[in-house]
Short mmCIF file of C-alpha atoms in Angstrom, two decimals:
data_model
loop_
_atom_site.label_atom_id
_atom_site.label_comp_id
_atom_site.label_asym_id
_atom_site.label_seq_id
_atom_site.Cartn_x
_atom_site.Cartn_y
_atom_site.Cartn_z
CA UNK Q 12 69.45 -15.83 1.16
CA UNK Q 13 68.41 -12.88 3.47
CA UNK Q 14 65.60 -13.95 5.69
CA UNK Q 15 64.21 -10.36 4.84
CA UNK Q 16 64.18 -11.50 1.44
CA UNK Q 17 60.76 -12.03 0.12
CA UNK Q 18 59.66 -14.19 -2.96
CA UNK Q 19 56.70 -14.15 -5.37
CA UNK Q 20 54.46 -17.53 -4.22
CA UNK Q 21 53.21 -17.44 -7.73
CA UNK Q 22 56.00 -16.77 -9.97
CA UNK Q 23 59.52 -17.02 -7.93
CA UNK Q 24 60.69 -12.71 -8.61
CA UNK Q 25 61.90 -11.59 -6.04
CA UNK Q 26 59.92 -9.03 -4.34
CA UNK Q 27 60.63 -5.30 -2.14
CA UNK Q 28 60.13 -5.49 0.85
CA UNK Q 29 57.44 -3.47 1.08
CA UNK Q 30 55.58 -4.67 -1.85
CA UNK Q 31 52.03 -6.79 -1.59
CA UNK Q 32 52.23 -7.27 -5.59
CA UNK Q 33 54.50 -8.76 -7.88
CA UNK Q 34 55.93 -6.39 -10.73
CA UNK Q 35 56.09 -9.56 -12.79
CA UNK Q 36 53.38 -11.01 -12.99
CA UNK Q 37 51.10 -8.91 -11.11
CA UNK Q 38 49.96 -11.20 -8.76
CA UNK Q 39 48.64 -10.57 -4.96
CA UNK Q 40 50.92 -11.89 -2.33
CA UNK Q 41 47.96 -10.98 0.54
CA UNK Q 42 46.19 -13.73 2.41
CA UNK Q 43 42.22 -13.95 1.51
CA UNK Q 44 41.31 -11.70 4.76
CA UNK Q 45 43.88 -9.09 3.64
CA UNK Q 46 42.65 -8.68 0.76
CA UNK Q 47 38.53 -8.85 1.75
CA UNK Q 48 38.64 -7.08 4.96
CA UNK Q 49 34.93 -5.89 4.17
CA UNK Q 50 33.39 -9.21 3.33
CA UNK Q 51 35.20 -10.49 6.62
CA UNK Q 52 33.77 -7.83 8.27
CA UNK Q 53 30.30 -8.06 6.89
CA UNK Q 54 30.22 -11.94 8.28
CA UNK Q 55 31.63 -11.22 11.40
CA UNK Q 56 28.77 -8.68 12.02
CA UNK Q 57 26.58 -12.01 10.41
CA UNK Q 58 27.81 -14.60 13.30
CA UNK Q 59 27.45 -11.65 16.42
CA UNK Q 60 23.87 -10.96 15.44
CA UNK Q 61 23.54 -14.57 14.72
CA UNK Q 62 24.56 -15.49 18.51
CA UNK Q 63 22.67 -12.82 19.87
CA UNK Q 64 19.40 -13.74 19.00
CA UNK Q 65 20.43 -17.08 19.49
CA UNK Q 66 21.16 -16.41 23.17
CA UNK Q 67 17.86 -14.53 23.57
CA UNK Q 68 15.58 -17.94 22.78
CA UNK Q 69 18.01 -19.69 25.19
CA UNK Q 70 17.53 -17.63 27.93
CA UNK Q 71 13.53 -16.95 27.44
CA UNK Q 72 13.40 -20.67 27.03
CA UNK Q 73 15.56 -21.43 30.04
CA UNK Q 74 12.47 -19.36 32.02
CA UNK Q 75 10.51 -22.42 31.27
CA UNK Q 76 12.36 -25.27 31.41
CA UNK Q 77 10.42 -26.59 34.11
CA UNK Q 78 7.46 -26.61 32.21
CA UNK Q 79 6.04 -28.40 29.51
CA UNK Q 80 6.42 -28.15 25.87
CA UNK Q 81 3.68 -25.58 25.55
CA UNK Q 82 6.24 -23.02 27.14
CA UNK Q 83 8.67 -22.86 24.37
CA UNK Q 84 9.23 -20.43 22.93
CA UNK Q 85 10.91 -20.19 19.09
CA UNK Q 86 12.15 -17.30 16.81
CA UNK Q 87 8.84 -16.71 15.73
CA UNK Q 88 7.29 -16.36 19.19
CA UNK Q 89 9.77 -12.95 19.62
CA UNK Q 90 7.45 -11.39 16.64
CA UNK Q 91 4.42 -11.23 19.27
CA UNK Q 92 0.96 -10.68 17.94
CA UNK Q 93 2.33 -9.13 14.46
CA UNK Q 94 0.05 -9.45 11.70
CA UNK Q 95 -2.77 -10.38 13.72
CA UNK Q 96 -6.12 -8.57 13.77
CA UNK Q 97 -6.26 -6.65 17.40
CA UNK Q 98 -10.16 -6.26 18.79
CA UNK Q 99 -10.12 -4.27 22.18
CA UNK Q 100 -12.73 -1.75 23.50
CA UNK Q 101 -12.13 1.73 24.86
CA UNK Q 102 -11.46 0.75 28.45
CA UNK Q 103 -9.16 -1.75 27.32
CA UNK Q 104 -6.96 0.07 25.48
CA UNK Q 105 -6.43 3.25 27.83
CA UNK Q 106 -6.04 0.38 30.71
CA UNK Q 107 -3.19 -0.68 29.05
CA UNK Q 108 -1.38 2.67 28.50
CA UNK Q 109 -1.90 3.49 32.12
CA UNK Q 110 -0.54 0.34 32.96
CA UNK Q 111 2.55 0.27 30.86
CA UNK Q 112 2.54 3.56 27.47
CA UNK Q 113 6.08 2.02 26.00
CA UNK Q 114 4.11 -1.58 25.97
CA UNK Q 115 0.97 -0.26 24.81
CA UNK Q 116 2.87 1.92 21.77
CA UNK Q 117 4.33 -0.57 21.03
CA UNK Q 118 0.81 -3.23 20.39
CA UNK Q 119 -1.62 -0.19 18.86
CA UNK Q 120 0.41 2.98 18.00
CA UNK Q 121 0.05 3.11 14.38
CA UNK Q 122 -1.83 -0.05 13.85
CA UNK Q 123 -5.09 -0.93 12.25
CA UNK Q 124 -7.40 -2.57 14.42
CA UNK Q 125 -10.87 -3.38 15.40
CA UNK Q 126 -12.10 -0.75 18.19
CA UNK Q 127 -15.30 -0.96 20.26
CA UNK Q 128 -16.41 1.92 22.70
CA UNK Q 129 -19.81 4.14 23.36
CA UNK Q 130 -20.56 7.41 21.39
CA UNK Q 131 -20.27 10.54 23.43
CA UNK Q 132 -20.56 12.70 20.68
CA UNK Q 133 -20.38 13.38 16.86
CA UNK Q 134 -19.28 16.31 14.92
CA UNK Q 135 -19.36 16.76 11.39
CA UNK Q 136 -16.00 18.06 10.30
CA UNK Q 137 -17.43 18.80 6.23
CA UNK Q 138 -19.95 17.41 4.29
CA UNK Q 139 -17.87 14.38 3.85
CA UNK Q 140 -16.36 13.94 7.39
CA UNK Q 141 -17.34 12.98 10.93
CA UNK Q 142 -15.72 12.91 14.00
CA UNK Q 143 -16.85 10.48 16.89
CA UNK Q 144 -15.59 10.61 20.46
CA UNK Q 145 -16.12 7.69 22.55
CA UNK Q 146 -17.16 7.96 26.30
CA UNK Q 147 -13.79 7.26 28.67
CA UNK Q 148 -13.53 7.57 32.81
CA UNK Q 149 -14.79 10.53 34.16
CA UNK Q 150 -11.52 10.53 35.99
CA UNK Q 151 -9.38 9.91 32.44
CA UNK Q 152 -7.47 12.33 30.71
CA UNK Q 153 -7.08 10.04 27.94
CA UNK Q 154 -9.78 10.64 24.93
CA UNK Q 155 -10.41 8.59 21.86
CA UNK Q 156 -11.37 9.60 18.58
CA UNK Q 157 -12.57 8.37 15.40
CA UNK Q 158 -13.02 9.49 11.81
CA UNK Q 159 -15.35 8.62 9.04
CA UNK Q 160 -15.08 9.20 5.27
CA UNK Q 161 -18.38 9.42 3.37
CA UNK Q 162 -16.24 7.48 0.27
CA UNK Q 163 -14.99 4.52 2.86
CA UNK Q 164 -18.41 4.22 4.80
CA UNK Q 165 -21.58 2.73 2.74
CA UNK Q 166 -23.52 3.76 6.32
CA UNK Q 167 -22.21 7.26 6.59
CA UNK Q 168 -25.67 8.06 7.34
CA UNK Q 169 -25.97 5.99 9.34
CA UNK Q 170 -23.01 6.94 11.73
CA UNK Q 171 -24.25 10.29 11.61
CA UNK Q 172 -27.57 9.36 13.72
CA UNK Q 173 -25.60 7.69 16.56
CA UNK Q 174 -26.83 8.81 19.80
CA UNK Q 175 -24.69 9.56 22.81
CA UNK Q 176 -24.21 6.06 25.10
CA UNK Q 177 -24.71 4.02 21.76
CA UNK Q 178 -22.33 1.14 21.41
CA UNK Q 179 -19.99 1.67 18.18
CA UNK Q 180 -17.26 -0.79 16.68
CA UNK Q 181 -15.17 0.10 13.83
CA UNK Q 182 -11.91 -0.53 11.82
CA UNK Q 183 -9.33 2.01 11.82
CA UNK Q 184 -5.63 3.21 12.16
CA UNK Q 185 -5.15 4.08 15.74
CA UNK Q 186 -2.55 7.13 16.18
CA UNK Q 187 -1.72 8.30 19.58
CA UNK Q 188 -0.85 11.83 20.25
CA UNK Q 189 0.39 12.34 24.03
CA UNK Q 190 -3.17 11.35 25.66
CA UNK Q 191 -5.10 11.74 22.62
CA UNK Q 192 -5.96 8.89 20.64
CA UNK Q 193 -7.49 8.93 16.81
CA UNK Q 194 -9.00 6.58 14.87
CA UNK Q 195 -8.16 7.13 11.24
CA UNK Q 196 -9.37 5.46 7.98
CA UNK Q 197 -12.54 4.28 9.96
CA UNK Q 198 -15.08 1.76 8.71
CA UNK Q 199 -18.14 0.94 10.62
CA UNK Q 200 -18.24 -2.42 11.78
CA UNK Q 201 -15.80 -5.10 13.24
CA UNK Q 202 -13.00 -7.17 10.89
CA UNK Q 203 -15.15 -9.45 9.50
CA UNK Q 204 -17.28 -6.04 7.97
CA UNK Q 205 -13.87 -4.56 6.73
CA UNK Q 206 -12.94 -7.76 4.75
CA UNK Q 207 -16.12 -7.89 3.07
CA UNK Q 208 -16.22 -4.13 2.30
CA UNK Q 209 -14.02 -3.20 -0.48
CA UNK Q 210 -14.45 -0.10 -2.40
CA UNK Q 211 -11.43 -0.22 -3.64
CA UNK Q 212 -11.93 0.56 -7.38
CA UNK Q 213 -14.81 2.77 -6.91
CA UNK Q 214 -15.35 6.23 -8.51
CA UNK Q 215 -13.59 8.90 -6.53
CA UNK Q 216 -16.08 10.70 -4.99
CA UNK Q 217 -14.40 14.15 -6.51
CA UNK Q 218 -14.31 13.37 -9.47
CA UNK Q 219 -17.93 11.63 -8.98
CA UNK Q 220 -18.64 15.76 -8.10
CA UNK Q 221 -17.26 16.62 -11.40
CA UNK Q 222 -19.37 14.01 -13.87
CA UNK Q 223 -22.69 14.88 -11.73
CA UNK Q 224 -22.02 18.37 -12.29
CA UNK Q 225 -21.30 18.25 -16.58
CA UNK Q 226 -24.20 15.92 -16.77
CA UNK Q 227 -26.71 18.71 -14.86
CA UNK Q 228 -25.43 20.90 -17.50
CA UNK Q 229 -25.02 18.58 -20.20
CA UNK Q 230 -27.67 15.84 -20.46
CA UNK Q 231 -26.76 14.30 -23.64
CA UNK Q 232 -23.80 12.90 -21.64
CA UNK Q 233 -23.98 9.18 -21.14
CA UNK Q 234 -20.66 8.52 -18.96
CA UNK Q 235 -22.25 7.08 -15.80
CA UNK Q 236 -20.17 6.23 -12.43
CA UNK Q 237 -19.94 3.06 -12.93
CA UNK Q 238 -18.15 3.30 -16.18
CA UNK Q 239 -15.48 4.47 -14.02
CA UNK Q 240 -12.78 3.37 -11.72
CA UNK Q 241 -10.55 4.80 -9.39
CA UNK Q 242 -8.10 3.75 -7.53
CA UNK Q 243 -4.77 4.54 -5.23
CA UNK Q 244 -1.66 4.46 -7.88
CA UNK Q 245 0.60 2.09 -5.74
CA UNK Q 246 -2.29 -0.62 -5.54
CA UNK Q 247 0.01 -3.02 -6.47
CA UNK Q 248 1.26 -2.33 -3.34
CA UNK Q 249 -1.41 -3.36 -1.18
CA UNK Q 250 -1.33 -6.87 -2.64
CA UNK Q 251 -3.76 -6.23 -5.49
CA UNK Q 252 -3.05 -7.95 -8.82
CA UNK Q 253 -3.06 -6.52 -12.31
CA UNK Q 254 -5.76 -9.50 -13.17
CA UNK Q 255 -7.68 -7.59 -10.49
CA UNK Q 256 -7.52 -4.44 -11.97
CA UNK Q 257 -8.21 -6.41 -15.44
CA UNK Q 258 -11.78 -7.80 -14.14
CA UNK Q 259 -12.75 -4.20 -13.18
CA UNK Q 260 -11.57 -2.72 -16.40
CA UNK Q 261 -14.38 -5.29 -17.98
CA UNK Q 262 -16.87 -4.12 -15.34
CA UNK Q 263 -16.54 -1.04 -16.01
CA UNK Q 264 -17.38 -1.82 -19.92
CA UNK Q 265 -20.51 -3.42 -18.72
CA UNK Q 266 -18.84 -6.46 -20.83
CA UNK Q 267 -18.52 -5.06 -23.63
CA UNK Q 268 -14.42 -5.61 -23.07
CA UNK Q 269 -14.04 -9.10 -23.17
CA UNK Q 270 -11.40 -10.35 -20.71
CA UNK Q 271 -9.88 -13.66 -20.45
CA UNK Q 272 -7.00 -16.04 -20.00
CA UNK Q 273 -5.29 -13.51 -17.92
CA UNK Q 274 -1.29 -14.60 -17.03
CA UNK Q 275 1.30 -12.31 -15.39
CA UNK Q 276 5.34 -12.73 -15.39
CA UNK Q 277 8.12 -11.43 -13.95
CA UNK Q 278 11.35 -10.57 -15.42
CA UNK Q 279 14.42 -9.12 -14.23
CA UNK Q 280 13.69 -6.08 -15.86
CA UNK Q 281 9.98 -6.06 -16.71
CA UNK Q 282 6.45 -7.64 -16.34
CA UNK Q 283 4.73 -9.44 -18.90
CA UNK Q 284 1.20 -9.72 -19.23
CA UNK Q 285 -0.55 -12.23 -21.69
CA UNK Q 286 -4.04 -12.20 -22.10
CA UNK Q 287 -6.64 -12.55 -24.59
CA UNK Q 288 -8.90 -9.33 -25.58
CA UNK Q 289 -11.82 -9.92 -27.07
CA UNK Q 290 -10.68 -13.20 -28.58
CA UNK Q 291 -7.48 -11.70 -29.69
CA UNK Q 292 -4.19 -12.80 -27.60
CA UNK Q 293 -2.40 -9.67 -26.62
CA UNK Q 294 1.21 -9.53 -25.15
CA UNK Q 295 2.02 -7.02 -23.05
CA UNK Q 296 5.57 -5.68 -21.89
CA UNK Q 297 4.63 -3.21 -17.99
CA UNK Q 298 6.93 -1.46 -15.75
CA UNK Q 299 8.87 -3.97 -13.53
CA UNK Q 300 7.88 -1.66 -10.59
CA UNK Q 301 5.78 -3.77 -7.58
CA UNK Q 302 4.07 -1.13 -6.36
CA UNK Q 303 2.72 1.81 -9.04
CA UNK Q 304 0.37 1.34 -11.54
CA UNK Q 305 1.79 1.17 -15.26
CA UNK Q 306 -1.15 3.21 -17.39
CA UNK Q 307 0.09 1.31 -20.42
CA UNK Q 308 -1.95 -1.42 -20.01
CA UNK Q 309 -4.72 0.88 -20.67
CA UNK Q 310 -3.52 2.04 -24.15
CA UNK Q 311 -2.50 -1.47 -25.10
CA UNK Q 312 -6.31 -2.96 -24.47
CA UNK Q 313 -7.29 0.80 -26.88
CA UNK Q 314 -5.24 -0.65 -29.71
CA UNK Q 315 -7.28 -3.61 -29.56
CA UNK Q 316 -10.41 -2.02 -29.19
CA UNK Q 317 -9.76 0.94 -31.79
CA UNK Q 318 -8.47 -2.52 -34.34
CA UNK Q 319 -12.00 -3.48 -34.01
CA UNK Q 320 -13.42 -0.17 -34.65
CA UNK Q 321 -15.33 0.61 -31.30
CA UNK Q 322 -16.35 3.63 -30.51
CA UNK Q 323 -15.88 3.65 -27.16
CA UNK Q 324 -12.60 3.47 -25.35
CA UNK Q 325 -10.61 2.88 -22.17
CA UNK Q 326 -9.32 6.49 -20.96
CA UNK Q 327 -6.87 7.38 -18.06
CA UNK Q 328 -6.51 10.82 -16.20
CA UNK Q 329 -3.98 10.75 -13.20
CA UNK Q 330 -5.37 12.80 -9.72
CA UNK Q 331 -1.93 14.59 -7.59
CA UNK Q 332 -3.55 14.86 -3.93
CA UNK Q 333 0.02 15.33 -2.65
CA UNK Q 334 3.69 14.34 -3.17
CA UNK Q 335 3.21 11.05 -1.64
CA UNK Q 336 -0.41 9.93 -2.97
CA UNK Q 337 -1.98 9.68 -6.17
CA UNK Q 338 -5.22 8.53 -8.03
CA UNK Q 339 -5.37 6.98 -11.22
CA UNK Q 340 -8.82 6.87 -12.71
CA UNK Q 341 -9.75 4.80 -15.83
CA UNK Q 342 -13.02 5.66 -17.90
CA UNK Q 343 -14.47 3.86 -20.44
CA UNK Q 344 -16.25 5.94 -22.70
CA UNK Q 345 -16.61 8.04 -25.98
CA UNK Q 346 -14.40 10.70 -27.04
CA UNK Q 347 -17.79 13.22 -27.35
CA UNK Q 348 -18.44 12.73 -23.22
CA UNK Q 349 -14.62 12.52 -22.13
CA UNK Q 350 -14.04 15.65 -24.27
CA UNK Q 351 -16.95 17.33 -22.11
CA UNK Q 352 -15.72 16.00 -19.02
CA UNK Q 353 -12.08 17.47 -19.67
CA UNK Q 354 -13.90 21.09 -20.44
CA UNK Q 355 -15.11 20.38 -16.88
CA UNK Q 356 -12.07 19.35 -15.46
CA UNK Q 357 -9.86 22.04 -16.70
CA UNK Q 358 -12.35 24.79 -14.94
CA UNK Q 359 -11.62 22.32 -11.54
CA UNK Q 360 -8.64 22.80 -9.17
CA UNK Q 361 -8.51 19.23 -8.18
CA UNK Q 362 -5.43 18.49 -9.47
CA UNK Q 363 -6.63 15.55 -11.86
CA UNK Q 364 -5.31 15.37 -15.44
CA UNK Q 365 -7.41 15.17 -18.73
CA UNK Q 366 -7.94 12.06 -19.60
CA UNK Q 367 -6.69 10.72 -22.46
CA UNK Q 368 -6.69 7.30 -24.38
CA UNK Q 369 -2.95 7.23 -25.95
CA UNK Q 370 0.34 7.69 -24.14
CA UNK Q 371 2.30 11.28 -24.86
CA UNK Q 372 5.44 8.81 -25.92
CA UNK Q 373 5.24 5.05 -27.75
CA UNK Q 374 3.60 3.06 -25.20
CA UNK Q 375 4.94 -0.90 -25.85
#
């Protein structure tokens, strides 16, 4: 037999020479990393970045090998201070970036942390806004400042009276541009204020405008604020539940929606919410999506509540601030005050839908 001569390891044809497959039975003649060069590639890449990192811990740890156990250092050591509330004052933090900016950017550019400096003066940007800049070295180009929303600051007033030299500590998102530094998203008071303030699921302060402005006109309206809740449409993606969202709906109906036995699943395509409303078990079939909120759950609770012949329903009327943030606000109410609220709305140019109680298409 030619030694050029190649056979078929499956069936025994002979094969051409140039041939990888069989034209009998069809079969590849290629070796398994012939025939998955990507895969081999893809763990190849694995094992490198494997090694590397590997390497890393051994050489920081090598640094201390002297020392005692308290000096080693493990892969979760190389994440730093992630996910850890930051408190620093003013002086601290522009120390830092004269010390080292890369370092510093690196801790506090673009995170949310606790900030503590003196007021050297406020400005109030709009009815709704105020700007604080904190005192820094004479000799300093660096400057530092903050921003308050009236709708994220129960004291707003209180802010505003601040006199210049007064110590002020807040929560905020620090963004550094060159040597200026802002505070964004600002709440008065240190972490332990910000965790206990959430205003999450209040009225939106716009559309708060809107309802105090049909009731001046209209007072046979009975809508109030508190029959209604806003809130950012990806909520789910800030680690809020949609049992959260449940308990406010029943706030918001001053219990008259009752809530209870509240259970959530997810699927590979969908999420399942059981629950029992007003003594009736409900079943209900949401978007699989972890982040946006699915408005069907509202129109699922209105069959229930239009079954038992209330006269007051659960209503939802979508606000488009911009491409990349939304607010969905839920109503409970009749149709007689949302109908005068949507006359309202539709002479607005906020953006915000009417609201309405039934999906355009079959909702479940």
């Amino acid at each position: 037999m030619n030694n050029k001569e190649k056979i078929c390891k499956h069936c025994g044809e002979k094969l051409q020479n140039n041939s990888y497959r069989c034209l009998k039975c069809g079969k590849d003649q290629r070796g398994f990393i012939k025939r998955n060069p990507m895969i081999i590639s893809i763990i190849i890449i694995l094992v490198l970045i494997f090694i590397s990192v590997t390497i890393i811990v051994v050489k920081l740890n090598s640094i201390d090998k002297n020392s005692d156990s308290s000096g080693y250092i493990g892969l979760d050591d190389l994440w730093g201070d992630f996910g850890e509330d930051i408190s620093i004052t003013s002086d601290e933090l522009i120390e830092e970036y004269k010390e080292n900016k890369d370092d510093a950017d690196l801790k506090y550019d673009g995170t949310f942390l606790e900030l503590t400096g003196e007021v050297k003066q406020i400005q109030e940007i709009d009815k709704r806004t105020i700007k604080v800049e904190l005192n820094t070295d004479n000799d300093s180009d660096y400057k530092i400042y903050c921003t308050f929303d009236q709708d994220e600051n129960e004291n707003y007033e209180e802010i505003k009276s601040y006199k210049e030299g007064q110590k002020i500590t807040m929560t905020g998102d620090l963004i550094r541009d060159n040597k200026n530094f802002t505070m964004e998203y600002c709440i008065l008071g240190d972490w332990e204020t910000y965790y206990a303030f959430d205003n999450t699921f209040n009225i939106d302060l716009d559309l708060e405008d809107l309802l105090q402005e049909a009731r001046k006109n209209d007072k046979s309206i009975n809508l109030d604020n508190k029959n209604i809740m806003s809130f950012d449409s990806d909520i789910l993606d800030y680690g809020y539940s949609y049992e959260e969202i449940i308990n406010h709906i029943v706030e918001i109906s001053d219990g008259e929606i009752q809530i209870s036995d509240v259970s959530e699943k997810s699927g590979l395509k969908d999420r399942t919410i059981t629950m029992k409303i007003n003594k009736k078990e409900v079943t209900i079939k949401l978007n699989k999506d972890n982040s946006s909120f699915d408005e069907r759950l509202v129109y699922q609770v209105n069959k229930v509540l239009e079954e038992s012949g209330s006269d007051k329903m659960l209503y939802y009327a979508y606000m488009d601030y911009d491409e990349d943030f939304g607010i969905v606000n839920i109503a409970y109410s009749t149709q007689s005050d949302i109908d005068k609220i949507n006359e309202i709305i539709n002479k607005s140019n906020l953006g915000i839908a009417q609201f309405e109680k039934e999906a355009e298409v079959e909702s479940i």
